[in-house]
XYZ file of C-alpha atoms in Angstrom:
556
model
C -89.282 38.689 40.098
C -86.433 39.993 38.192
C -87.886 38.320 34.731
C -91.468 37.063 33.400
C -84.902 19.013 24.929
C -83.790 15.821 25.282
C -80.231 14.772 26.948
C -77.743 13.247 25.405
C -74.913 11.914 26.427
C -70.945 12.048 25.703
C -67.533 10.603 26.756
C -64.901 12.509 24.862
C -61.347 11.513 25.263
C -58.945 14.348 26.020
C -55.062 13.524 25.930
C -53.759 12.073 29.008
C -50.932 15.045 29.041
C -53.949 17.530 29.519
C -56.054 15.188 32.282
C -52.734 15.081 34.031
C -51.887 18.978 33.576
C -55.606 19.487 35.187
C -55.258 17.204 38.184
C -51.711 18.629 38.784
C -53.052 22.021 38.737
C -56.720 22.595 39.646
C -57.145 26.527 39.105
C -56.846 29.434 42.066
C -60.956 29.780 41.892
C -61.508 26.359 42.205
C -60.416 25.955 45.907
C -62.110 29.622 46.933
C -65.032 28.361 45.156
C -65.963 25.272 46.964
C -66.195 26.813 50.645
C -69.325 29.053 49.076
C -71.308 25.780 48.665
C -72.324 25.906 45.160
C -68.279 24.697 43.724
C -65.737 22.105 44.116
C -63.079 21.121 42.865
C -64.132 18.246 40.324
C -67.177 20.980 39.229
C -63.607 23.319 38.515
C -61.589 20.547 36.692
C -65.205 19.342 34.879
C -65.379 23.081 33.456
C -62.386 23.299 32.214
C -62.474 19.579 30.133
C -65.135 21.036 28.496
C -63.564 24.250 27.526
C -61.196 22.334 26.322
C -63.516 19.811 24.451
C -65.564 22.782 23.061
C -62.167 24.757 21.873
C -61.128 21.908 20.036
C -64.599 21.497 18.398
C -65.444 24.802 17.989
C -69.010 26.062 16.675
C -70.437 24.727 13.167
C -72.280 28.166 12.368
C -74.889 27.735 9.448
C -77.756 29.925 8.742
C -80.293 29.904 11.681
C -83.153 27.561 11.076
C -86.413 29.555 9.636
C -88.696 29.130 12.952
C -86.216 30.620 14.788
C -86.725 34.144 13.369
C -83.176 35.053 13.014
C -82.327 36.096 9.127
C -79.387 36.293 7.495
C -76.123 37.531 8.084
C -76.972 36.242 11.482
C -76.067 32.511 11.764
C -76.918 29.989 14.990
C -75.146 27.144 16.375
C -74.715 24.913 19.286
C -72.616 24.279 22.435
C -72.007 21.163 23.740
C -71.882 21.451 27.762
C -71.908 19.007 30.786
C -75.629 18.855 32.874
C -73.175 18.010 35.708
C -69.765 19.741 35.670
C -68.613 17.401 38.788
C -69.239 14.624 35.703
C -68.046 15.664 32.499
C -68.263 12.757 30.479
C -71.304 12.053 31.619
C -74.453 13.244 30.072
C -74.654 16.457 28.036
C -76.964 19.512 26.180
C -76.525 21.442 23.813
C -76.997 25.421 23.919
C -78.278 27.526 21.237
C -76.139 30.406 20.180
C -76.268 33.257 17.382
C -73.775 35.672 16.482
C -73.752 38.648 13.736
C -70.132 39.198 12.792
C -68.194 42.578 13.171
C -68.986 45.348 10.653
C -65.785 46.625 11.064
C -62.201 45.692 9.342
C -60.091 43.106 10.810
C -57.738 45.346 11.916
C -60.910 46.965 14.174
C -62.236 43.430 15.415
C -61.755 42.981 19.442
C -63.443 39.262 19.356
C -67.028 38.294 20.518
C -69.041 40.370 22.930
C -71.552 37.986 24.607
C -74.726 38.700 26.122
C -77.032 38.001 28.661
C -80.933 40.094 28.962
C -81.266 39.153 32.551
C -84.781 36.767 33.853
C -83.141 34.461 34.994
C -84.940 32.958 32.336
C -84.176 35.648 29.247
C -83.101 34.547 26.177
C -80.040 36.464 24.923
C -80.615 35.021 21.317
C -81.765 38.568 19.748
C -78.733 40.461 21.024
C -76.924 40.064 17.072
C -79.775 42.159 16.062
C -78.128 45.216 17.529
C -75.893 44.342 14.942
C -77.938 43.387 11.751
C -80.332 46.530 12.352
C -77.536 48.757 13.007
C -79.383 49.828 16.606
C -77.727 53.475 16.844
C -75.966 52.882 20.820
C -74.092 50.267 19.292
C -72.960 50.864 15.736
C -69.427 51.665 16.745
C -69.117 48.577 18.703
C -70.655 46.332 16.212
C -67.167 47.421 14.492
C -65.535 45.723 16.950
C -67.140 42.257 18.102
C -69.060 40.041 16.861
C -72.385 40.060 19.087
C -73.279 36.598 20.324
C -76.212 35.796 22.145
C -77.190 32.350 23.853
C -80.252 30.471 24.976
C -79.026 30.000 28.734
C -79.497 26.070 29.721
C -83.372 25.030 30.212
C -84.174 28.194 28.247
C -85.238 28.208 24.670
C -83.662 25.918 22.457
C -81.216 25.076 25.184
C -83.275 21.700 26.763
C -85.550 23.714 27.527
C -87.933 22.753 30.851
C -91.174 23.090 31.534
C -93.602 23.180 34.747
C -97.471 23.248 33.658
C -99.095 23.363 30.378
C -98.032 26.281 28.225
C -102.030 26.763 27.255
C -102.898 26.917 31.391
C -100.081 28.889 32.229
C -101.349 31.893 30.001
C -104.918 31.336 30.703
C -106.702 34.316 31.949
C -108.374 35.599 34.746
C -106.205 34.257 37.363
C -107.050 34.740 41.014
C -106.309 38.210 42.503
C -103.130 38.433 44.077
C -104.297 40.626 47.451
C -105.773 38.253 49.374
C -109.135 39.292 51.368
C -109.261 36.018 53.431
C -107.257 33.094 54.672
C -108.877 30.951 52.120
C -107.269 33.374 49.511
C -104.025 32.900 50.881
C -104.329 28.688 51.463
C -105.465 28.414 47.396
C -102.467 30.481 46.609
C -100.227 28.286 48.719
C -101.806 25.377 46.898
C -101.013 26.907 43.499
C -97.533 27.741 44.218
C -97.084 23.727 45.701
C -98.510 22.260 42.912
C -96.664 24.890 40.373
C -93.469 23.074 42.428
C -94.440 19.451 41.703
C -95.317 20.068 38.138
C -91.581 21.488 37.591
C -90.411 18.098 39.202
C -92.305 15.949 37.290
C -91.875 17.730 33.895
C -88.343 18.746 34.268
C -87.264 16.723 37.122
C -83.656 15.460 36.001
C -82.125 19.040 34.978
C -83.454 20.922 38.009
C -80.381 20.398 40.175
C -78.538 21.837 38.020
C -80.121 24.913 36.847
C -77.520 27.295 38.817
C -76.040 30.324 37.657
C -72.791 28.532 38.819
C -73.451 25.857 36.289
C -74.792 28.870 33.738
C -71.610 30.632 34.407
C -69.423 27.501 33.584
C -72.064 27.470 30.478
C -70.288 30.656 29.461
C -66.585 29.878 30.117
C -67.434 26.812 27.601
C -68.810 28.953 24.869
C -66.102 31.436 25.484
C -63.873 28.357 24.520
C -66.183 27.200 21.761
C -65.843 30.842 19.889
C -62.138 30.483 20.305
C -61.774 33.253 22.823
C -59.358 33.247 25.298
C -60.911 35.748 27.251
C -64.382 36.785 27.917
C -66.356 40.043 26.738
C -69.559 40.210 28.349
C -72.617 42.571 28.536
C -75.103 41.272 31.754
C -78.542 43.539 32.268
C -80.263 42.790 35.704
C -80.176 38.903 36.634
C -77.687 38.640 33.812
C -75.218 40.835 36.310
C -75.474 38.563 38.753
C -74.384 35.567 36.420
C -71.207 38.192 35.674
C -70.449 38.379 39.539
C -70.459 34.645 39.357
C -68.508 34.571 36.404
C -66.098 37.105 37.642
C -65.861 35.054 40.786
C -65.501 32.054 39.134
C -63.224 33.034 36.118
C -61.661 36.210 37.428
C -58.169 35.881 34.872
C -60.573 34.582 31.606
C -62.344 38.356 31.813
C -61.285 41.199 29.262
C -64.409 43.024 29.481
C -67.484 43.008 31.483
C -70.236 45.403 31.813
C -72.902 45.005 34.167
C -75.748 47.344 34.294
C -78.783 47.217 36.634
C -77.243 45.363 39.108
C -78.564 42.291 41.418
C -77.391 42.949 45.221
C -74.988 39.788 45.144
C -74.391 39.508 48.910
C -75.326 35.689 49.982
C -77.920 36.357 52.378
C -79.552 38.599 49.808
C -79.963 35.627 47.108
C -82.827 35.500 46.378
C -85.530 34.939 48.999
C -84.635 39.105 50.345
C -83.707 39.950 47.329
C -87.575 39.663 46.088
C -88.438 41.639 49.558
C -86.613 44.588 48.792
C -87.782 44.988 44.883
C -91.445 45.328 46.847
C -90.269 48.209 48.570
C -88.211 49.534 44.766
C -91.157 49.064 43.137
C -93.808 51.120 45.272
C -90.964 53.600 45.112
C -90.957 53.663 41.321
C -94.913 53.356 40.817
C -95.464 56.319 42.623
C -92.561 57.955 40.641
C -95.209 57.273 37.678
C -98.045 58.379 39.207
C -96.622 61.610 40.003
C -95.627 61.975 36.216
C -99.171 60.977 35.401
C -100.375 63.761 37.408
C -98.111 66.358 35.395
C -99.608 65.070 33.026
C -103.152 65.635 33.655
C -104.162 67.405 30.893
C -103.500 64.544 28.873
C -104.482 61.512 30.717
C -107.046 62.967 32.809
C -106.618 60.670 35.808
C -105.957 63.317 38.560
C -103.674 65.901 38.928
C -102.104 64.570 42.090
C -100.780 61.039 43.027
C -103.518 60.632 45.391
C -106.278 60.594 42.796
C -104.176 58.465 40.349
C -104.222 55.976 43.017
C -107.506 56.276 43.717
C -108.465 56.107 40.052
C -106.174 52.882 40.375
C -107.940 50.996 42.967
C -111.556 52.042 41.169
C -110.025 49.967 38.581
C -108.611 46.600 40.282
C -111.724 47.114 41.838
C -114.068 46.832 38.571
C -111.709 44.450 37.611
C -112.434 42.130 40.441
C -116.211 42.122 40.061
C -115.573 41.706 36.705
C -112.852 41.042 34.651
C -112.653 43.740 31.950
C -113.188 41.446 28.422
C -113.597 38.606 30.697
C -109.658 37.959 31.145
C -108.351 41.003 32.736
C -108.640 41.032 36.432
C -106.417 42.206 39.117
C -103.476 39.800 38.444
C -103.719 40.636 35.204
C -103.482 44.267 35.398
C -100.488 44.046 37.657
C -98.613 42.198 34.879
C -99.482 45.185 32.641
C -99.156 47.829 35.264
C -95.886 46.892 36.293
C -94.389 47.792 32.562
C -94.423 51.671 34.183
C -91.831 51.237 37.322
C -89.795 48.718 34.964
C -89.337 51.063 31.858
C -89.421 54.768 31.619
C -90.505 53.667 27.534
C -93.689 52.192 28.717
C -94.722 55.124 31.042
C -96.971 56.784 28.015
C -98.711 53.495 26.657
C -99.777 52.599 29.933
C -100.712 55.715 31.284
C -102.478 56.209 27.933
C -104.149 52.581 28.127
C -105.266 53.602 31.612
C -106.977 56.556 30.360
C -108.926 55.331 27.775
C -110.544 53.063 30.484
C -111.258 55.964 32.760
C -112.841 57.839 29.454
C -115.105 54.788 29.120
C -112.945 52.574 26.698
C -112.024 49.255 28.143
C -110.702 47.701 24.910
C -106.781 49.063 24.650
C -106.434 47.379 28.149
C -108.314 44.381 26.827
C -105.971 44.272 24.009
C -102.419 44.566 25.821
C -103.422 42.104 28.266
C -105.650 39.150 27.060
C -103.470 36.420 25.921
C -103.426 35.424 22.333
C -104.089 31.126 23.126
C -103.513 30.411 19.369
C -99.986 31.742 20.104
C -99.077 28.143 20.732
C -95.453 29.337 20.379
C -95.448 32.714 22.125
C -97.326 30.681 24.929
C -94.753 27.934 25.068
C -91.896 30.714 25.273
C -93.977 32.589 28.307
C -94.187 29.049 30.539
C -90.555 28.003 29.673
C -89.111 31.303 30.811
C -91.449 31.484 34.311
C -90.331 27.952 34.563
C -86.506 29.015 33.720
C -86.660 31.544 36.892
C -88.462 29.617 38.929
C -85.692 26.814 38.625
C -82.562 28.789 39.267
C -84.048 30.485 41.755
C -84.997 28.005 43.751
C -81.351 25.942 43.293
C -79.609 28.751 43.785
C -79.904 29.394 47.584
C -82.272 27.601 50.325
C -85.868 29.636 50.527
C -87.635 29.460 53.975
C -90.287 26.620 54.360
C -91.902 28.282 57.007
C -95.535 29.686 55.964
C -95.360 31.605 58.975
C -92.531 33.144 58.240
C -93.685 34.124 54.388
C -97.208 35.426 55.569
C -95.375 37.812 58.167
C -93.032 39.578 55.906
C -95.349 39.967 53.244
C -97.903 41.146 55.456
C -95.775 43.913 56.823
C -94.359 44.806 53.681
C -98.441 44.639 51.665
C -98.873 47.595 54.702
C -96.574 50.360 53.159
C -95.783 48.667 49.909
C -98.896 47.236 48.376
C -98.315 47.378 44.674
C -96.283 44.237 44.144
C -95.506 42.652 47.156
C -98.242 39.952 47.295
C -98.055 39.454 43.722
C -94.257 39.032 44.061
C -94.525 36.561 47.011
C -96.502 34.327 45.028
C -94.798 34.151 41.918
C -91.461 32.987 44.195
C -93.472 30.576 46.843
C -92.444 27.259 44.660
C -89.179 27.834 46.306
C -91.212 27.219 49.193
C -91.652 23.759 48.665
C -89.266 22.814 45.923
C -88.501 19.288 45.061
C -84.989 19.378 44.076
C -81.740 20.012 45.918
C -81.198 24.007 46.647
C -77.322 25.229 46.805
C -75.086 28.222 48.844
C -74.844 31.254 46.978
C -71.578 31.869 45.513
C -69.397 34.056 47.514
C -68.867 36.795 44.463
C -65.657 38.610 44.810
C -62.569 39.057 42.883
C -59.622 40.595 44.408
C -56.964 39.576 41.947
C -56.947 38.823 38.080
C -59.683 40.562 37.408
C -59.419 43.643 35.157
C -61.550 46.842 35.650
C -65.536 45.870 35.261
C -67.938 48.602 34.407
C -70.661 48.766 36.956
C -73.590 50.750 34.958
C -76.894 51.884 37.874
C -80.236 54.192 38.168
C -80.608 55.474 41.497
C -84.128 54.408 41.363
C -84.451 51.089 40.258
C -87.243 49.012 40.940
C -86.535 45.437 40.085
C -82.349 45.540 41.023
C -82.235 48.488 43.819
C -79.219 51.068 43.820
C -77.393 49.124 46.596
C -77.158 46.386 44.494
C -74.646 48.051 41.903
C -72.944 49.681 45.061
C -72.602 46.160 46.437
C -70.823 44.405 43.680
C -68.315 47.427 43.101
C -67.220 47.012 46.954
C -66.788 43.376 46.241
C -64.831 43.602 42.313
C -61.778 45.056 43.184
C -60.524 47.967 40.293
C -64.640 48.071 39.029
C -65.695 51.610 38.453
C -69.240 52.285 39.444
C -71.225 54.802 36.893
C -74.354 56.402 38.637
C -77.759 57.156 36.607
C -78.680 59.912 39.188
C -82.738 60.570 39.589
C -83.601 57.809 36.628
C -84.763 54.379 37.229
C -85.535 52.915 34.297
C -84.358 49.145 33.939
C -81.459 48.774 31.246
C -79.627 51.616 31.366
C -76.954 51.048 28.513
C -79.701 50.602 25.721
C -81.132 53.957 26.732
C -79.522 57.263 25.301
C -77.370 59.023 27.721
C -74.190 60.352 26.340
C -72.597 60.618 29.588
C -73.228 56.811 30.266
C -73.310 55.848 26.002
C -69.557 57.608 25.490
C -68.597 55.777 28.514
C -69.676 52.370 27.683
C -67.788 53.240 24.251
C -64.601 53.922 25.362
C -64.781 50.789 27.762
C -65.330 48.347 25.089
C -63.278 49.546 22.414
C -60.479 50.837 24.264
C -60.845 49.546 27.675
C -60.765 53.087 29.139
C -62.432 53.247 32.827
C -62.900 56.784 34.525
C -60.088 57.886 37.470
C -62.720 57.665 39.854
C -66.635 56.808 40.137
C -69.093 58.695 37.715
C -72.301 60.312 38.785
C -74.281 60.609 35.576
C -77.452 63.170 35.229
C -80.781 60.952 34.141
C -81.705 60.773 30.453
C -84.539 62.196 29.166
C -88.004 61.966 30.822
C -90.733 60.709 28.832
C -93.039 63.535 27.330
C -96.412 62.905 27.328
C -98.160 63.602 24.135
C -100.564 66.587 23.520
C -104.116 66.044 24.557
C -105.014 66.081 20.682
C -102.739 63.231 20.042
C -103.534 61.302 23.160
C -106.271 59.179 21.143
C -103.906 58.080 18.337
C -101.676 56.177 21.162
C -104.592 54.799 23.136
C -105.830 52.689 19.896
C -102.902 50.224 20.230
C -100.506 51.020 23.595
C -99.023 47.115 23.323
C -97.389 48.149 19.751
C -96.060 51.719 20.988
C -93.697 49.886 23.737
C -90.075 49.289 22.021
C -88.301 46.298 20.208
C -88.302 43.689 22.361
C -83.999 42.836 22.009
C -83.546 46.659 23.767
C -85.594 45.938 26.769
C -83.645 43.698 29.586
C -85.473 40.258 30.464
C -87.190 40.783 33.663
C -89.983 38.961 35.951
């Protein structure tokens, strides 16, 4: 839940001094790496061929082409890495990247800052923007690096995959996610099995290899490609998981790495509990909103105590299942919306204000954030190929029960005290269930030694990567210091403004400064409610009042 091409092939020569250097000396991580499961040695010696490959090469930047929405000064170009790392000279894609160059002198330039928004599944491909619009959090950076983003593999313009029909993956109503009966539950299991066979017949031939091992090596290649000889990275919520892995990985290629909103990265966590636990984050988090609804009474009128926003809540899933409001917006459909709130503190007053208008009598600002738009042909494409992107590397990453039995028990306890999301959840991930394709280990993340200080950035209150998660990877990154949004839980913390946490993330990147010790932060500012005379004013269009798309984290 943490988010929402054709191959090629190439047989480069590399000099016999540097084949024989490799196989003399296969790296430290390479031997570590292949007890977790998911590395081996010729995956290790494969990785770093193409580093070398791609650092030879380098990137032909040219202005990005016109569909892809990125205007000058920022310029695109392409990666050449390995579908199989254990056979690099066998076939090959290419990955999409963008970068906006540093603003500052050259005497100020640090390199290239790379990022990733998190899905899995998120494209990182508006990141430069930061840059190009001069976003205020990271002017004085911009000074520094260049910001490069990247379409990870399968996502994008990087071969992208697919698993059903863009058009029939948006359609709406869909069926509610809260089952009433066993039938509910046996047509949901047949969705999610033929959702699983579609993925192997569409994008059968990359799908054991969409890792975030193999994304990670994806990374140490472009690092190479940009000429870097170590890596600056920013990873928001899956995207810190592909930094443990990279850390693990590539522990002496790191300079700096910030990860912020953290994925739990122990191996028994990945992914099938991890998905558990946001269920129980995100009923934490909803009723966080609620309770700021109720403040807010005055305004939205839904009840001036969580009770009777949750009441008001189930009047409307309930209208909603008679009778999809519009025609397209049932239960599953709200959900989506809904689920904006325990993500983002920004969307707490457009969907509190959307919710409103509905109780007032006005369906239609609902109607309008949630129908889908089916002469987006693009947008719609984008949608399916990043569902599909998650769904892939979650399912190779780690081996998912098979047992029904099994499923139907935990998410029956859990639908008991956590009903928000948990069925919802549990059907979005039940592909993994019956997935076609080879499924790996999870990496053992750790780094004891080479590794320089990582900056570990974490809301208490979290909903789709819970606190323990960023407490988790600290423990296991020896010399990371942890920094601790106390009583916040917004997702994304470093694109929110905080000085403690913004002065912080500062001084890491452009002088490598880390605290003494651990940093307990106090939470940025709450959302305010507008006054009741303003309230209409948002309610006419609560989609357009949520923020710029490249400052929000990819999640599912």
């Amino acid at each position: 839940m943490i988010s929402k091409a054709a191959l090629g092939s190439a047989a480069t020569l590399i000099t016999g001094a540097l084949a024989a250097g490799l196989l003399l000396a296969p790296p430290a991580a390479a031997a570590s790496a292949s007890t977790s499961g998911t590395s081996s040695v010729p995956e290790a010696l494969g990785v770093q061929l193409a580093a070398a490959r791609a650092a030879r090469t380098g990137i032909e930047w040219k202005d990005c082409p016109a569909d892809w929405g990125f205007a000058a000064p920022i310029q695109c170009g392409w990666v050449k890495v390995p579908l199989d790392y254990a056979k690099p000279f066998g076939k090959t894609i290419d990955i999409a990247v963008d970068r906006a160059v540093s603003t500052g002198t050259k005497e100020e330039r640090q390199g290239a800052l790379l990022y990733n928004p998190g899905g899995p599944g998120g494209s990182g491909m508006r990141f430069p923007r930061r840059s190009t619009t001069k976003s205020p959090l990271w002017v004085n950076t911009a000074k520094a690096y260049d910001f490069v983003g990247f379409d990870p593999r399968g996502v994008g313009h990087s071969a992208p995959i697919s698993c059903i029909d863009p058009q029939a993956f948006v359609k709406a109503p869909k069926a509610d996610p809260v089952p009433d009966t066993e039938a509910d539950k046996s047509a949901q299991r047949k969705l999610a099995a033929e959702y699983a066979d579609g993925c192997k017949e569409r994008s059968g031939e990359m799908l054991p290899y969409m890792t975030t091992p193999n994304i990670a090596r994806d990374l140490d290649v472009i690092r190479a490609a940009l000429g870097e000889k170590k890596l600056n990275y920013l990873g928001v919520s899956y995207g810190t998981y592909l930094g443990g892995v990279y850390a693990t990985l590539f522990p002496t290629h790191v300079r700096r790495m910030i990860v912020d909103s953290v994925v739990n990265p122990e191996q028994d966590n990945i992914w099938y509990q991890a998905n558990l636990e946001q269920d129980v984050a995100f009923q934490m988090r909803w009723n966080d909103w609620q309770d700021w609804v109720a403040k807010n009474d005055a305004t939205f009128h839904l009840g001036d105590t969580r009770a009777k926003v949750e009441a008001k809540w189930q009047q409307l899933r309930a209208q909603a299942k008679a009778k999809p409001l519009g025609g397209v917006a049932g239960p599953a459909e709200l959900i989506n919306f809904f689920q904006g709130a325990p993500y983002y503190d920004s969307s707490w007053v457009p969907v509190a204000q959307a919710f409103s208008a509905w109780a007032a009598g006005d369906e239609k600002p609902l109607v309008d954030a949630i129908a889908p738009d089916m002469s987006d042909i693009k947008g719609n494409i984008a949608s399916e190929n990043s569902n599909a992107v998650y769904t892939a590397v979650e399912c190779a990453d780690a081996k998912w029960p098979t047992s029904w039995t099994k499923w139907d028990r935990d998410n029956s306890a859990l639908h008991e005290k956590y009903p928000f999301l948990t069925w919802s959840n549990a059907w979005m991930n039940l592909p993994c269930a019956t997935w076609k394709s080879k499924q790996s280990k999870p990496i053992a993340v750790g780094a004891k030694y080479g590794l320089p200080p990582v900056l570990i950035v974490q809301s208490e209150r979290d909903a789709a990567t819970p606190y323990k998660g960023g407490v988790e990877l600290h423990r296991r990154l020896a010399g990371s210091r942890l920094i601790t949004e106390q009583n916040a839980g917004s997702h994304g913390v470093t694109s929110l403004v905080n000085p403690c946490i913004n002065t912080r993330v500062d001084d890491y990147l452009l002088h490598g400064k880390v605290d003494a010790k651990d940093v307990v932060c106090g939470p940025h500012a709450a959302p305010v409610a507008p006054a009741p005379a303003a309230a209409k004013a948002l309610a006419d269009a609560p989609a357009s009042a949520l923020p710029a798309q490249e400052e929000l984290p990819a999640v599912r």
